[in-house]
Tab-separated table of C-alpha atoms and ligand atoms in Angstrom:
chain	number	residue	atom	x	y	z
V	1	UNK	CA	18.190	-97.556	98.450
V	2	UNK	CA	20.800	-95.588	100.354
V	3	UNK	CA	24.130	-95.020	98.684
V	4	UNK	CA	27.288	-93.262	99.707
V	5	UNK	CA	28.419	-90.430	97.492
V	6	UNK	CA	30.867	-87.588	98.019
V	7	UNK	CA	29.752	-84.397	96.263
V	8	UNK	CA	31.662	-81.108	96.307
V	9	UNK	CA	30.568	-77.623	95.296
V	10	UNK	CA	33.197	-75.260	93.951
V	11	UNK	CA	33.261	-71.808	92.424
V	12	UNK	CA	34.202	-68.206	93.012
V	13	UNK	CA	32.788	-65.853	95.618
V	14	UNK	CA	28.995	-65.533	95.644
V	15	UNK	CA	28.487	-68.247	93.035
V	16	UNK	CA	25.607	-69.719	95.064
V	17	UNK	CA	27.238	-72.832	96.544
V	18	UNK	CA	25.707	-72.562	100.009
V	19	UNK	CA	22.241	-71.908	98.614
V	20	UNK	CA	22.391	-74.865	96.227
V	21	UNK	CA	23.868	-77.210	98.855
V	22	UNK	CA	20.888	-76.506	101.122
V	23	UNK	CA	18.476	-77.185	98.270
V	24	UNK	CA	20.195	-80.406	97.168
V	25	UNK	CA	20.425	-81.636	100.736
V	26	UNK	CA	16.670	-81.133	101.322
V	27	UNK	CA	15.871	-82.915	98.072
V	28	UNK	CA	18.079	-85.911	98.892
V	29	UNK	CA	16.636	-86.216	102.408
V	30	UNK	CA	13.142	-86.288	100.844
V	31	UNK	CA	14.411	-89.134	98.665
V	32	UNK	CA	15.362	-91.120	101.781
V	33	UNK	CA	19.096	-90.495	101.694
V	34	UNK	CA	21.085	-89.729	104.831
V	35	UNK	CA	22.980	-86.520	104.126
V	36	UNK	CA	25.930	-84.841	105.823
V	37	UNK	CA	26.762	-81.285	104.763
V	38	UNK	CA	30.049	-79.657	105.593
V	39	UNK	CA	32.369	-76.909	104.456
V	40	UNK	CA	36.016	-76.058	103.900
V	41	UNK	CA	37.849	-74.750	105.669
V	42	UNK	CA	35.854	-76.086	108.609
V	43	UNK	CA	33.583	-78.936	109.559
V	44	UNK	CA	35.415	-80.011	112.736
V	45	UNK	CA	36.322	-77.867	115.770
V	46	UNK	CA	39.989	-77.992	114.774
V	47	UNK	CA	39.296	-77.048	111.153
V	48	UNK	CA	36.885	-74.273	112.210
V	49	UNK	CA	39.733	-72.865	114.328
V	50	UNK	CA	41.911	-72.822	111.199
V	51	UNK	CA	39.063	-71.106	109.325
V	52	UNK	CA	39.080	-68.345	111.950
V	53	UNK	CA	42.807	-67.922	111.392
V	54	UNK	CA	42.619	-67.530	107.656
V	55	UNK	CA	39.382	-66.276	106.086
V	56	UNK	CA	38.624	-63.243	108.200
V	57	UNK	CA	39.351	-59.724	107.011
V	58	UNK	CA	41.973	-59.118	109.706
V	59	UNK	CA	43.638	-62.551	109.337
V	60	UNK	CA	47.425	-62.268	109.043
V	61	UNK	CA	49.345	-61.754	105.834
V	62	UNK	CA	49.722	-65.484	105.091
V	63	UNK	CA	51.899	-66.435	102.138
V	64	UNK	CA	50.206	-68.703	99.551
V	65	UNK	CA	52.343	-71.667	100.666
V	66	UNK	CA	51.313	-71.142	104.301
V	67	UNK	CA	47.675	-70.975	103.145
V	68	UNK	CA	47.997	-74.282	101.287
V	69	UNK	CA	49.423	-75.934	104.392
V	70	UNK	CA	46.690	-74.517	106.631
V	71	UNK	CA	43.866	-75.481	104.252
V	72	UNK	CA	45.287	-78.987	104.003
V	73	UNK	CA	45.705	-79.328	107.776
V	74	UNK	CA	42.013	-78.468	108.100
V	75	UNK	CA	41.227	-80.892	105.256
V	76	UNK	CA	42.979	-83.838	106.891
V	77	UNK	CA	40.831	-83.418	110.008
V	78	UNK	CA	37.627	-83.120	107.977
V	79	UNK	CA	38.351	-86.146	105.797
V	80	UNK	CA	39.385	-88.394	108.680
V	81	UNK	CA	36.806	-87.333	111.246
V	82	UNK	CA	33.734	-86.530	109.148
V	83	UNK	CA	33.811	-87.428	105.464
V	84	UNK	CA	35.231	-90.954	105.466
V	85	UNK	CA	33.178	-92.158	108.476
V	86	UNK	CA	29.987	-90.822	106.831
V	87	UNK	CA	30.744	-92.506	103.499
V	88	UNK	CA	31.466	-95.782	105.294
V	89	UNK	CA	27.906	-95.701	106.688
V	90	UNK	CA	26.250	-95.061	103.304
V	91	UNK	CA	25.653	-91.347	103.639
V	92	UNK	CA	25.793	-88.688	100.974
V	93	UNK	CA	28.403	-86.098	101.949
V	94	UNK	CA	28.167	-82.630	100.417
V	95	UNK	CA	31.069	-80.264	100.976
V	96	UNK	CA	31.136	-76.526	100.294
V	97	UNK	CA	34.629	-76.434	98.700
V	98	UNK	CA	37.390	-79.083	98.750
V	99	UNK	CA	40.707	-79.789	96.953
V	100	UNK	CA	39.822	-77.827	93.798
V	101	UNK	CA	39.494	-74.577	95.771
V	102	UNK	CA	43.153	-74.798	96.771
V	103	UNK	CA	44.194	-75.380	93.164
V	104	UNK	CA	42.013	-72.495	91.944
V	105	UNK	CA	42.685	-69.925	94.721
V	106	UNK	CA	46.278	-70.621	95.711
V	107	UNK	CA	47.383	-72.150	92.383
V	108	UNK	CA	45.681	-70.056	89.702
V	109	UNK	CA	44.717	-67.060	91.887
V	110	UNK	CA	47.998	-66.629	93.782
V	111	UNK	CA	49.990	-68.249	90.951
V	112	UNK	CA	51.679	-70.910	93.075
V	113	UNK	CA	53.322	-73.849	91.323
V	114	UNK	CA	50.520	-76.355	90.624
V	115	UNK	CA	52.918	-79.282	91.036
V	116	UNK	CA	53.784	-78.155	94.583
V	117	UNK	CA	50.091	-77.926	95.442
V	118	UNK	CA	49.426	-81.350	93.979
V	119	UNK	CA	52.278	-82.860	96.009
V	120	UNK	CA	51.025	-81.343	99.282
V	121	UNK	CA	47.416	-82.407	98.638
V	122	UNK	CA	48.537	-85.967	97.808
V	123	UNK	CA	50.504	-86.077	101.050
V	124	UNK	CA	47.452	-84.821	102.966
V	125	UNK	CA	44.652	-86.972	101.539
V	126	UNK	CA	46.448	-89.398	99.182
V	127	UNK	CA	44.154	-90.286	96.277
V	128	UNK	CA	40.915	-89.359	98.014
V	129	UNK	CA	38.826	-87.320	95.546
V	130	UNK	CA	35.109	-86.481	95.301
V	131	UNK	CA	32.790	-88.704	93.261
V	132	UNK	CA	31.096	-85.651	91.793
V	133	UNK	CA	31.975	-81.959	91.685
V	134	UNK	CA	29.808	-79.010	90.677
V	135	UNK	CA	31.645	-75.916	89.554
V	136	UNK	CA	29.233	-72.993	89.784
V	137	UNK	CA	30.463	-70.594	87.153
V	138	UNK	CA	29.748	-66.875	87.247
V	139	UNK	CA	31.506	-63.734	86.100
V	140	UNK	CA	33.513	-62.611	89.181
V	141	UNK	CA	32.106	-59.079	89.109
V	142	UNK	CA	28.578	-60.471	89.366
V	143	UNK	CA	29.544	-63.015	92.056
V	144	UNK	CA	31.298	-60.367	94.146
V	145	UNK	CA	28.197	-58.149	93.970
V	146	UNK	CA	26.122	-61.035	95.343
V	147	UNK	CA	28.677	-61.646	98.121
V	148	UNK	CA	28.706	-57.959	99.025
V	149	UNK	CA	24.945	-57.989	99.419
V	150	UNK	CA	25.106	-61.100	101.629
V	151	UNK	CA	27.976	-59.739	103.726
V	152	UNK	CA	26.173	-56.398	104.149
V	153	UNK	CA	23.268	-58.353	105.666
V	154	UNK	CA	25.595	-60.311	107.975
V	155	UNK	CA	27.435	-57.217	109.181
V	156	UNK	CA	24.602	-56.498	111.572
V	157	UNK	CA	24.545	-59.941	113.176
V	158	UNK	CA	28.226	-60.947	113.242
V	159	UNK	CA	31.121	-59.337	115.022
V	160	UNK	CA	33.540	-60.609	112.368
V	161	UNK	CA	33.673	-60.550	108.599
V	162	UNK	CA	34.829	-63.447	106.469
V	163	UNK	CA	35.714	-61.340	103.467
V	164	UNK	CA	39.499	-61.639	103.184
V	165	UNK	CA	39.312	-63.232	99.727
V	166	UNK	CA	36.404	-61.104	98.534
V	167	UNK	CA	38.765	-58.144	99.017
V	168	UNK	CA	41.435	-59.456	96.616
V	169	UNK	CA	41.755	-57.570	93.316
V	170	UNK	CA	39.423	-58.451	90.414
V	171	UNK	CA	42.288	-59.968	88.377
V	172	UNK	CA	42.789	-62.525	91.171
V	173	UNK	CA	39.132	-63.565	90.884
V	174	UNK	CA	39.358	-63.778	87.076
V	175	UNK	CA	42.401	-66.051	87.339
V	176	UNK	CA	40.717	-68.369	89.793
V	177	UNK	CA	37.589	-68.568	87.627
V	178	UNK	CA	39.790	-69.681	84.709
V	179	UNK	CA	41.437	-72.128	87.099
V	180	UNK	CA	38.139	-73.788	87.943
V	181	UNK	CA	37.263	-74.034	84.232
V	182	UNK	CA	40.672	-75.562	83.519
V	183	UNK	CA	40.180	-78.154	86.300
V	184	UNK	CA	36.773	-79.000	84.790
V	185	UNK	CA	38.380	-79.563	81.386
V	186	UNK	CA	41.067	-81.802	82.825
V	187	UNK	CA	38.663	-83.814	84.982
V	188	UNK	CA	35.588	-83.843	82.803
V	189	UNK	CA	34.161	-87.057	84.230
V	190	UNK	CA	34.091	-85.788	87.826
V	191	UNK	CA	33.448	-82.075	87.266
V	192	UNK	CA	30.275	-80.465	85.919
V	193	UNK	CA	30.265	-76.765	85.133
V	194	UNK	CA	26.917	-75.176	85.984
V	195	UNK	CA	25.838	-71.765	84.691
V	196	UNK	CA	25.346	-69.997	88.024
V	197	UNK	CA	23.880	-66.865	86.423
V	198	UNK	CA	20.579	-68.684	85.881
V	199	UNK	CA	17.771	-68.226	88.386
V	200	UNK	CA	17.919	-70.326	91.562
V	201	UNK	CA	15.424	-72.981	90.385
V	202	UNK	CA	17.155	-73.511	87.028
V	203	UNK	CA	20.515	-74.018	88.770
V	204	UNK	CA	18.901	-76.497	91.193
V	205	UNK	CA	17.325	-78.444	88.304
V	206	UNK	CA	20.668	-78.768	86.475
V	207	UNK	CA	22.297	-80.086	89.651
V	208	UNK	CA	19.458	-82.468	90.546
V	209	UNK	CA	19.495	-84.098	87.094
V	210	UNK	CA	23.174	-84.928	87.399
V	211	UNK	CA	22.858	-86.216	90.970
V	212	UNK	CA	19.815	-88.288	90.002
V	213	UNK	CA	21.718	-90.017	87.236
V	214	UNK	CA	24.632	-90.681	89.582
V	215	UNK	CA	22.440	-92.004	92.409
V	216	UNK	CA	19.676	-93.386	90.214
V	217	UNK	CA	17.054	-91.834	92.529
V	218	UNK	CA	13.520	-91.283	91.271
V	219	UNK	CA	12.965	-88.056	89.326
C	301	LIG	N1	39.623	-70.863	100.194
C	301	LIG	C1	38.988	-72.010	100.610
C	301	LIG	C2	40.878	-70.900	99.595
C	301	LIG	O1	41.445	-69.852	99.236
C	301	LIG	N2	41.487	-72.129	99.410
C	301	LIG	C3	40.918	-73.295	99.831
C	301	LIG	O2	41.534	-74.373	99.688
C	301	LIG	C4	39.615	-73.236	100.456
C	301	LIG	C5	38.957	-74.500	100.919
C	301	LIG	C6	36.040	-69.689	102.171
C	301	LIG	C7	37.132	-68.801	101.604
C	301	LIG	O3	38.331	-69.522	101.657
C	301	LIG	C8	38.948	-69.563	100.391
C	301	LIG	C9	37.870	-69.296	99.387
C	301	LIG	C10	36.853	-68.463	100.145
C	301	LIG	O4	37.153	-67.112	99.928
C	301	LIG	P1	33.475	-69.556	101.777
C	301	LIG	O5	32.665	-69.619	103.012
C	301	LIG	O6	33.481	-70.710	100.904
C	301	LIG	O7	34.908	-69.034	102.254
C	301	LIG	O8	33.166	-68.249	100.994
C	301	LIG	P2	32.426	-67.882	99.715
C	301	LIG	O9	32.676	-68.701	98.543
C	301	LIG	O10	32.780	-66.442	99.631
C	301	LIG	O11	30.933	-68.097	100.119
C	301	LIG	P3	29.752	-67.215	99.693
C	301	LIG	O12	28.708	-67.476	100.724
C	301	LIG	O13	30.097	-65.807	99.358
C	301	LIG	O14	29.350	-67.802	98.359
C	301	LIG	P4	28.397	-68.968	97.988
C	301	LIG	O15	28.184	-69.916	99.117
C	301	LIG	O16	28.915	-69.502	96.734
C	301	LIG	O17	27.043	-68.209	97.683
C	301	LIG	P5	25.678	-68.109	98.514
C	301	LIG	O18	24.861	-69.302	98.271
C	301	LIG	O19	25.957	-67.683	99.893
C	301	LIG	O20	25.029	-66.918	97.684
C	301	LIG	C11	25.522	-65.604	97.773
C	301	LIG	C12	24.346	-64.623	97.569
C	301	LIG	O21	23.871	-64.729	96.246
C	301	LIG	C13	22.475	-65.084	96.219
C	301	LIG	C14	22.185	-65.690	97.585
C	301	LIG	O22	20.842	-65.542	97.953
C	301	LIG	C15	23.149	-64.934	98.492
C	301	LIG	O23	22.592	-63.730	98.917
C	301	LIG	N3	22.299	-66.040	95.114
C	301	LIG	C16	21.663	-65.751	93.968
C	301	LIG	N4	21.060	-64.634	93.543
C	301	LIG	C17	20.502	-64.682	92.290
C	301	LIG	N5	20.529	-65.793	91.476
C	301	LIG	C18	21.115	-66.939	91.883
C	301	LIG	N6	21.124	-68.014	91.083
C	301	LIG	C19	21.721	-66.937	93.193
C	301	LIG	N7	22.384	-67.889	93.891
C	301	LIG	C20	22.734	-67.321	95.064
């Protein structure tokens, strides 16, 4: 039986979100679910244009408040044009990052007032939150090494590099990791922390078990 479900993947750089989203999506399609995968910032032409403005190495020197506004402008488009319509037609939507990334990166990482962020996000999407969130947890030094290896591979095929945040100091990445863990503590029912240092198959198994119990699909 098809069910709608909104799943988000969160975590620091190189935590394995994209890899695990592809694996979960294939598994759910095998189970007969209709799946829509997307990413933040991005997922609509307008939001992809905002992504180009903000995540590239040579993007401007945005202040954290300007970043929050840009990420939320992109988010409004994604929610209204992609996520809500898909959920209304019983699809599973999986997003690479969502609201929690803004709290972790701009709130904990850039040390913006969390109440300001909450107010802006409420204005943007009201009370719309994911049904299920995976926080892929990894020591930032290890995650950044993985990202470096991936970006080194991409350098030869892309004429642009989306590494603006990878280049922030290590302390920034440590703060945002703690931010994600704090969010998980505060929203324990929605958020599941996954040990992302395990091998790929073990991470996938942890995620599948939780999704299975939520969707009640066959093991
Ligand atoms: N941002 C975003 C904000 O600051 N605020 C916001 O509100 C939002 C929405 C977006 C950037 O924007 C910022 C955060 C980001 O910096 P992104 O595309 O989400 O950018 O960027 P990243 O998180 O940097 O994406 P990455 O691709 O680096 O990380 P992933 O997707 O977590 O990792 P993945 O799957 O690409 O894996 C990275 C490498 O590690 C290997 C993979 O094969 C790959 O080579 N790997 C593993 N290796 C060993 N063991 C495992 N278990 C592995 N899992 C993956």
